[in-house]
Short mmCIF file of C-alpha atoms and ligand atoms in Angstrom, two decimals:
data_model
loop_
_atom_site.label_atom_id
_atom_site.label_comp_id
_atom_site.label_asym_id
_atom_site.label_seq_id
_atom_site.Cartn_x
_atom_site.Cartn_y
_atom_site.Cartn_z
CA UNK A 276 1.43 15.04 -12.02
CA UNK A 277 3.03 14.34 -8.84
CA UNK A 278 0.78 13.80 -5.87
CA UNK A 279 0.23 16.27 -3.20
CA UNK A 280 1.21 15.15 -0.07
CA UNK A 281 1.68 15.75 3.95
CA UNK A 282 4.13 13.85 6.13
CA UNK A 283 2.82 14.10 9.88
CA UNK A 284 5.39 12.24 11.79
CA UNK A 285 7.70 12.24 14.79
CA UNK A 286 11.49 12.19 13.64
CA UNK A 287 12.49 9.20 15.19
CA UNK A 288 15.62 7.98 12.39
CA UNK A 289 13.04 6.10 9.86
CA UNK A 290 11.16 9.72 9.63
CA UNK A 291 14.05 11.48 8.68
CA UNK A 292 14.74 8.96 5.89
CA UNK A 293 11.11 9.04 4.96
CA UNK A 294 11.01 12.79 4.91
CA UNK A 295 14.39 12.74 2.66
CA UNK A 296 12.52 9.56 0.05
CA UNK A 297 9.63 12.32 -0.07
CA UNK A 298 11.61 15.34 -1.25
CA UNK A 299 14.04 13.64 -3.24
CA UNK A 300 10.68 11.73 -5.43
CA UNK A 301 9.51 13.83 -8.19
CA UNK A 302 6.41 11.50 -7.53
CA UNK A 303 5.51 13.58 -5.06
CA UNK A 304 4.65 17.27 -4.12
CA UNK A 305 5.35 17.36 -0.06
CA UNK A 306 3.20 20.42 0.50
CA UNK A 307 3.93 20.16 4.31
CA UNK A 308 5.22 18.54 7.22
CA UNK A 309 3.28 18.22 10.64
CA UNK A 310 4.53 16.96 13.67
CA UNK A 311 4.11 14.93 16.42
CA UNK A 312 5.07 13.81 19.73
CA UNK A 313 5.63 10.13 19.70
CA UNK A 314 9.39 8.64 19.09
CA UNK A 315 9.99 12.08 21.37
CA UNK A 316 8.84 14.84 22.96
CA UNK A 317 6.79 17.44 20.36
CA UNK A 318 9.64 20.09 20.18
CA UNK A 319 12.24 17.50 19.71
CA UNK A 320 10.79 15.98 16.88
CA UNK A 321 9.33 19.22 15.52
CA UNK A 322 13.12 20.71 15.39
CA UNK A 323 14.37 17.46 14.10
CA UNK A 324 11.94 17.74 11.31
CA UNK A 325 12.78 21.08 10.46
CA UNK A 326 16.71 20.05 10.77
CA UNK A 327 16.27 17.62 8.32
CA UNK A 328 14.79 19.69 5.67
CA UNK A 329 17.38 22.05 6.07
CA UNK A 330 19.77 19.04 5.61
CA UNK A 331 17.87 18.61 2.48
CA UNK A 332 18.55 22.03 1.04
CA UNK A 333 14.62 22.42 1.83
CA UNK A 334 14.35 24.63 4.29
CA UNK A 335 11.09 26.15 2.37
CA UNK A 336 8.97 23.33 2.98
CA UNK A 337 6.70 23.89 6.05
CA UNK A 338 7.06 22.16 8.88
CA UNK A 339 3.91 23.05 11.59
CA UNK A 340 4.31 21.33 15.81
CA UNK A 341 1.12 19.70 16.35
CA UNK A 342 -0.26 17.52 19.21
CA UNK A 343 1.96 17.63 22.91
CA UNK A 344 -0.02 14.25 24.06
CA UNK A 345 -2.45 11.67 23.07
CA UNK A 346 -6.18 11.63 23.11
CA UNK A 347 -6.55 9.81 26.50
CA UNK A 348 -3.90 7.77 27.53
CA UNK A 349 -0.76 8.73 29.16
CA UNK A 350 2.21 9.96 26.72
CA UNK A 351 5.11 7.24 26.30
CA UNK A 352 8.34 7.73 23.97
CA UNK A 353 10.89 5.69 22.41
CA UNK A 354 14.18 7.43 23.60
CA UNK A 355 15.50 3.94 24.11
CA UNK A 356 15.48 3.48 20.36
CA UNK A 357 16.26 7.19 18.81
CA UNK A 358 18.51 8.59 21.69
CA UNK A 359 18.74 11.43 23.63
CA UNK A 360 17.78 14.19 20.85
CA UNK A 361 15.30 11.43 19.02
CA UNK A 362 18.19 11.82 16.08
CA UNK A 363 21.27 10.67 17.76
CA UNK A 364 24.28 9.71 15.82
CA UNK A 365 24.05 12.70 13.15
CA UNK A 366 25.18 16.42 13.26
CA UNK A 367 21.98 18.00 11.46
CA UNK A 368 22.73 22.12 10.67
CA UNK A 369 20.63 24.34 12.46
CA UNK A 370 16.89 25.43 11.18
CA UNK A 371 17.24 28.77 9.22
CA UNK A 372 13.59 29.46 9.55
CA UNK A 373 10.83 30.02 12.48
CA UNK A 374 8.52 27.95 13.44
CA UNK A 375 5.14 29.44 12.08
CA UNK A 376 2.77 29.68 15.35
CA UNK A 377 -0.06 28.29 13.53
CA UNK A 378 -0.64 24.78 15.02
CA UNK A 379 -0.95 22.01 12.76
CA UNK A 380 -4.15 20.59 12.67
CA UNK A 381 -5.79 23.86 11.68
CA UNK A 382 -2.79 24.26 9.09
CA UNK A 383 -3.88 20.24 7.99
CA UNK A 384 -7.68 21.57 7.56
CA UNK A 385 -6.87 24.42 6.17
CA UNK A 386 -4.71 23.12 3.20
CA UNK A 387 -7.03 20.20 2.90
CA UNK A 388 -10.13 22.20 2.50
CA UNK A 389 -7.94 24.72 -0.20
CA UNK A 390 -6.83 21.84 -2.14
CA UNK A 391 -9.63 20.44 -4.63
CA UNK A 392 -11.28 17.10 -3.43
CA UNK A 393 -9.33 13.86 -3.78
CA UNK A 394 -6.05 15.64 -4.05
CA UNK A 395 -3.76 15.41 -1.05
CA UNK A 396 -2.41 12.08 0.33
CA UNK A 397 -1.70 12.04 3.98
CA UNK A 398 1.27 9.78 5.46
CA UNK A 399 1.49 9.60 9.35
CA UNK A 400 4.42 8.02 10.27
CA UNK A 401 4.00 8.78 14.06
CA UNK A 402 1.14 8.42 16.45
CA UNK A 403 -2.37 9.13 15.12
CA UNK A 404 -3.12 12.27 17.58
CA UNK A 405 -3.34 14.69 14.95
CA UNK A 406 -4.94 13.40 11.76
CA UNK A 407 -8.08 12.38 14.30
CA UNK A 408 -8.05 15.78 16.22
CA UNK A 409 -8.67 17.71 12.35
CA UNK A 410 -11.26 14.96 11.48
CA UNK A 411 -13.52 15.82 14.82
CA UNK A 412 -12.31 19.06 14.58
CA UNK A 413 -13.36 19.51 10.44
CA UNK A 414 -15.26 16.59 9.13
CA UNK A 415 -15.34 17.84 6.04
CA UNK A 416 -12.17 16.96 5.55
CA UNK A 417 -12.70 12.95 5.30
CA UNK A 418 -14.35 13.14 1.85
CA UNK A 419 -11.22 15.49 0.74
CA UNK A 420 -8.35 13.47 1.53
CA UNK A 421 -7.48 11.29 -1.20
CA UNK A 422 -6.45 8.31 0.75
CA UNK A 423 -4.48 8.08 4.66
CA UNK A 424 -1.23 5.68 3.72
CA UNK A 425 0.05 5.11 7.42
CA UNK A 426 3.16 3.73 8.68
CA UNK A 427 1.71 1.78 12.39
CA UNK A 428 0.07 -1.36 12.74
CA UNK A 429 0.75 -4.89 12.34
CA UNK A 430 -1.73 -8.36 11.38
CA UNK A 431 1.46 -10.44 12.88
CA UNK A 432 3.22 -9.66 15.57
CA UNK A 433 4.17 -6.34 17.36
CA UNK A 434 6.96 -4.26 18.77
CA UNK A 435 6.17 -2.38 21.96
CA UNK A 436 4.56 -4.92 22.81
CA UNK A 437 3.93 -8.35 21.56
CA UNK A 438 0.88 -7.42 19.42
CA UNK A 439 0.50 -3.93 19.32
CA UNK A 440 2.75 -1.46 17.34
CA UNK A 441 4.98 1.08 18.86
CA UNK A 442 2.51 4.75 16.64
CA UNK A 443 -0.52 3.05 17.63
CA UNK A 444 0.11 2.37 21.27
CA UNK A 445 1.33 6.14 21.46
CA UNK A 446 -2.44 6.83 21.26
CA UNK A 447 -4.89 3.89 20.53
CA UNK A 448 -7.92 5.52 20.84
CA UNK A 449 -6.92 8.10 17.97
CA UNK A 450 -6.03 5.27 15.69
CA UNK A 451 -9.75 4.09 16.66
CA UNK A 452 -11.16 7.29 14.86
CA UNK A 453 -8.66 7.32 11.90
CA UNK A 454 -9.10 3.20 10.87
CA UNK A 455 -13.34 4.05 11.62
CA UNK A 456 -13.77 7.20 9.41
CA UNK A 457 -15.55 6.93 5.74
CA UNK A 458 -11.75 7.71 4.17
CA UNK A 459 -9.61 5.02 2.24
CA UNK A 460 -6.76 4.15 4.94
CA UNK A 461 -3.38 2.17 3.67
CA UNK A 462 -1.56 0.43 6.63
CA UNK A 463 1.65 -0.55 6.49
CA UNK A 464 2.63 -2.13 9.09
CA UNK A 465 5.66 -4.14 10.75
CA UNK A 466 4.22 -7.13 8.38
CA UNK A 467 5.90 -4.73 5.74
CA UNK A 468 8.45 -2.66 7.39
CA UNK A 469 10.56 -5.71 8.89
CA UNK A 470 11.64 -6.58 5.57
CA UNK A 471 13.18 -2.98 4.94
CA UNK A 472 16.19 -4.00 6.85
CA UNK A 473 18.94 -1.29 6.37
CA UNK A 474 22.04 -3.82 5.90
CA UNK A 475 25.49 -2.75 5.68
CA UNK A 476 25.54 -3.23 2.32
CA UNK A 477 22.18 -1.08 1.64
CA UNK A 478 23.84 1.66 4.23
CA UNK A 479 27.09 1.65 1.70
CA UNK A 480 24.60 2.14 -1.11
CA UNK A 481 22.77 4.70 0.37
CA UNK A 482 25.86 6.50 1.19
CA UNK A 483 27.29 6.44 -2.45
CA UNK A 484 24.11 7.47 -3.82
CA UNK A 485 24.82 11.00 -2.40
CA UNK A 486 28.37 12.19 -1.29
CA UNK A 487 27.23 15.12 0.15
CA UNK A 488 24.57 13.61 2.48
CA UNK A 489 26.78 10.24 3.37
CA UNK A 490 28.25 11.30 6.74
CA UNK A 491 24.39 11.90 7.65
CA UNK A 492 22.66 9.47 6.52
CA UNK A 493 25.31 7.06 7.68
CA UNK A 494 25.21 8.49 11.37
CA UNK A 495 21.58 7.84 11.21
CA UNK A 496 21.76 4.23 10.32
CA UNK A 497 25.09 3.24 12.51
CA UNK A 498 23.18 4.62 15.79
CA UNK A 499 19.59 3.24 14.30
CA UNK A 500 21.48 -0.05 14.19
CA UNK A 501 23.30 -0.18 17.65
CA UNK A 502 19.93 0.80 19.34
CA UNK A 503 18.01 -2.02 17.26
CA UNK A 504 20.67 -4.71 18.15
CA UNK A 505 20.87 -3.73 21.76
CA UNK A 506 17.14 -3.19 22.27
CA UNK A 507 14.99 -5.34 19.89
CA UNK A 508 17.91 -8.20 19.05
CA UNK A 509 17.36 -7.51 15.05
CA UNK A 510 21.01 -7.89 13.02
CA UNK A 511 20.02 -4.30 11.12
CA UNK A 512 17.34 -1.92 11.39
CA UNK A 513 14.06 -2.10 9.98
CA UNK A 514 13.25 1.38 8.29
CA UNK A 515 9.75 1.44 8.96
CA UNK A 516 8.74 4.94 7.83
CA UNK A 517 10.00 5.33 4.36
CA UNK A 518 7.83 2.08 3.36
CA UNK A 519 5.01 4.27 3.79
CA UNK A 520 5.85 7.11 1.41
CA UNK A 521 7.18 4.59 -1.23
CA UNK A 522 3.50 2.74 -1.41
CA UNK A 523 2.65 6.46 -2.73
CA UNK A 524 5.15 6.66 -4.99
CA UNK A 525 5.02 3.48 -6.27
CA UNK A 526 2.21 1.27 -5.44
CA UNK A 527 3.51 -2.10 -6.83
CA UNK A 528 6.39 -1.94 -5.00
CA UNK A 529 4.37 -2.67 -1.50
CA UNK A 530 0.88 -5.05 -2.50
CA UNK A 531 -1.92 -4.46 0.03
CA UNK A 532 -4.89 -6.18 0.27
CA UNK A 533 -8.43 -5.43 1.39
CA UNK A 534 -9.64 -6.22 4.68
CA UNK A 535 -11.26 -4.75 7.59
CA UNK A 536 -8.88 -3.19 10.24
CA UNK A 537 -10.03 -2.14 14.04
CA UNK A 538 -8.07 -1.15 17.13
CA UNK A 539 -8.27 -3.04 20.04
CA UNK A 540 -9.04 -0.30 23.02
CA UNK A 541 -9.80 -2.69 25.86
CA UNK A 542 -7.95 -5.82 25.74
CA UNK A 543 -5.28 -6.45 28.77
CA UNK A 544 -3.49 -7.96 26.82
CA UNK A 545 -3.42 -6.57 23.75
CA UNK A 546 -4.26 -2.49 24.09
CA UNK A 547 -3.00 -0.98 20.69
CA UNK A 548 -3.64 -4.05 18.91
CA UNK A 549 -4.32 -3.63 14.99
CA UNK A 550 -6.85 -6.35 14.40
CA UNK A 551 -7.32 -7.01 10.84
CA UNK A 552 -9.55 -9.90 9.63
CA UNK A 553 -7.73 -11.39 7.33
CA UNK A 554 -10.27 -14.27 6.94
CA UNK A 555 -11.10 -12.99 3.03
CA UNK A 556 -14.50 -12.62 4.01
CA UNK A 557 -14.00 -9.26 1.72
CA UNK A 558 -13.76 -9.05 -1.52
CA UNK A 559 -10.85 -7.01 -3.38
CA UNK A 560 -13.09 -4.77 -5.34
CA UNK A 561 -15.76 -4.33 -2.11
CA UNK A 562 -15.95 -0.59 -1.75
CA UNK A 563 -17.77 -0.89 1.71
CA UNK A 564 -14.28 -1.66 3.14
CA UNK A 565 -12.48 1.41 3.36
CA UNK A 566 -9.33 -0.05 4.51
CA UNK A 567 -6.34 -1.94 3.43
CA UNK A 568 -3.19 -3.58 4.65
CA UNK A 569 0.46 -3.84 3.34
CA UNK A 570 1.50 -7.38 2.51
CA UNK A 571 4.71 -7.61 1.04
CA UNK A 572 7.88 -5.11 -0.26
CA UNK A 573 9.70 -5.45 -3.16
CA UNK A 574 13.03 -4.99 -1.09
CA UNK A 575 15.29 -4.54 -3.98
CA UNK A 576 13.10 -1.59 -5.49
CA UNK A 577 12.67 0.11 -2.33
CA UNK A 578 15.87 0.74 -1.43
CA UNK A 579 16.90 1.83 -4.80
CA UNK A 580 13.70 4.31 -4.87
CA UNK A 581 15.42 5.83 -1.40
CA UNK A 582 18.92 5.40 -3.42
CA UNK A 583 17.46 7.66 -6.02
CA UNK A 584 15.55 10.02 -4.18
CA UNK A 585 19.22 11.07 -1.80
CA UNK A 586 20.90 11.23 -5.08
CA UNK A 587 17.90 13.78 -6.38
CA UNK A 588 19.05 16.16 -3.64
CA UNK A 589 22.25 17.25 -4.64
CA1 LIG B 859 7.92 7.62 13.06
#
């Protein structure tokens, strides 16, 4: 029975491979795709999103714009990382089908509350803006969700800035609500995502893996890598988003552990900060602890679960 699930993210490079992991996974049932701004502007990443899934040879699945700006804080993007059009480096083919009016966090309660209880997985891979806005907004909707497996975060150290992690900062204060509601939350952060390093040699994989979708998927990486060498001083890019959706497909592949997670709102210093108390004052099995971190990635699996999932879409 594969496992119901929405993407809400900001495509942003890693999105666009964790979007293609997602359809390609008979694992998983991606019901929906909501966006947000983060990575970009909101109608950037909504029509990348939409691109992509036409890229796919999905343009079927729905794809509904949610959140302009954060909760409180001022908007900030990372153009310096995903370019110009938040995709740069790839020719995607034009969206053959209109944007349905209907904003996303109503469509997220809505197909939450028409789903039974305990079936639909959520994976934000952008800023948390949207997933809190439909918990104040429905609150009903905390006891449906199965679990919240979110790409943000970190316990070590950070990337936009040195402790906090580039979705969170986007909005802090809605990562507050998300991490602090009564539903089981997955992070997995850069601890996790800084292993997924697309090398050349996992780029030529990925590119034989589907003939069709090479050219693509190979722009994506080349300009992901330039950016990530220039800007951040890493050898290849980290692919943070797809490390998300493949905890859902297969849990073993990314261990988590237990712990308790908050987000640091005031701190000079460290705004955005993830803190998670790793100090095993928990206990694995302690159901009063609603929230978990990534801890590892089993590198070699991962990439062949994206391998497999291009090569699933033809
Ligand atoms: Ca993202």
């Amino acid at each position: 029975m594969a496992t119901p699930m929405i993407l809400d993210c900001d495509p942003g490079h890693d999105d666009a491979i964790a979007i293609l992991l997602a359809l390609g996974s008979p694992e998983v049932d991606l019901i929906g795709i909501t966006t947000i701004g983060g990575n970009h502007g909101l109608d950037k990443v909504t029509y990348n999103a939409r691109a992509v899934c036409e890229l796919a040879g999905r343009p079927e699945v729905p794809v509904h714009a949610g959140c302009r700006r954060p909760l409180i804080r001022e908007p900030i993007d990372a153009a310096y990382i995903h370019g110009e059009t938040g995709l740069d480096g790839v020719d995607l083919p034009e969206p053959s089908r209109p944007l349905p009016d209907r904003h996303a966090v109503d469509w997220l309660i809505e197909t939450i509350m028409s789903r039974e209880p305990g079936a639909v997985t959520i994976v934000p891979t952008g800023p948390l803006t949207n997933i809190a806005m439909a918990a104040r907004l429905e609150p009903r909707i905390v006891e449906r969700v199965k679990e919240i497996v979110l790409m943000g975060g970190a316990y070590g150290v950070g990337n936009a800035t040195p402790v906090a992690e580039f979705n969170i900062l986007c909005d802090p204060e809605a990562a507050r609500i998300v991490f602090s509601e009564s539903w089981p939350v997955t992070m997995i952060g850069l601890d996790v995502t800084h292993r997924a390093l697309c090398t050349p040699e996992v780029q030529a994989a990925l590119c034989e893996a589907n003939p069709r979708l090479a050219d693509a998927v190979g722009g994506l990486m080349d300009f992901f890598r330039s950016t990530y060498q220039d800007q951040e001083a890493f050898p290849d890019p980290p692919t943070h988003d797809p490390c998300a959706v493949a905890r859902v497909i297969a849990p073993s592949l990314v261990p988590t552990r237990r712990c308790p997670i908050d987000i640091e709102l005031r701190g000079a210093l460290t705004y955005g900060m993830t803190v998670a108390d790793m100090r095993a004052l928990v206990d694995d099995s302690d159901p009063t602890c609603t929230t978990r971190v990534g801890v590892g990635l089993d590198v070699e699996r991962f990439w062949a679960l994206v391998a497999d999932a291009l090569a699933r879409l033809g």
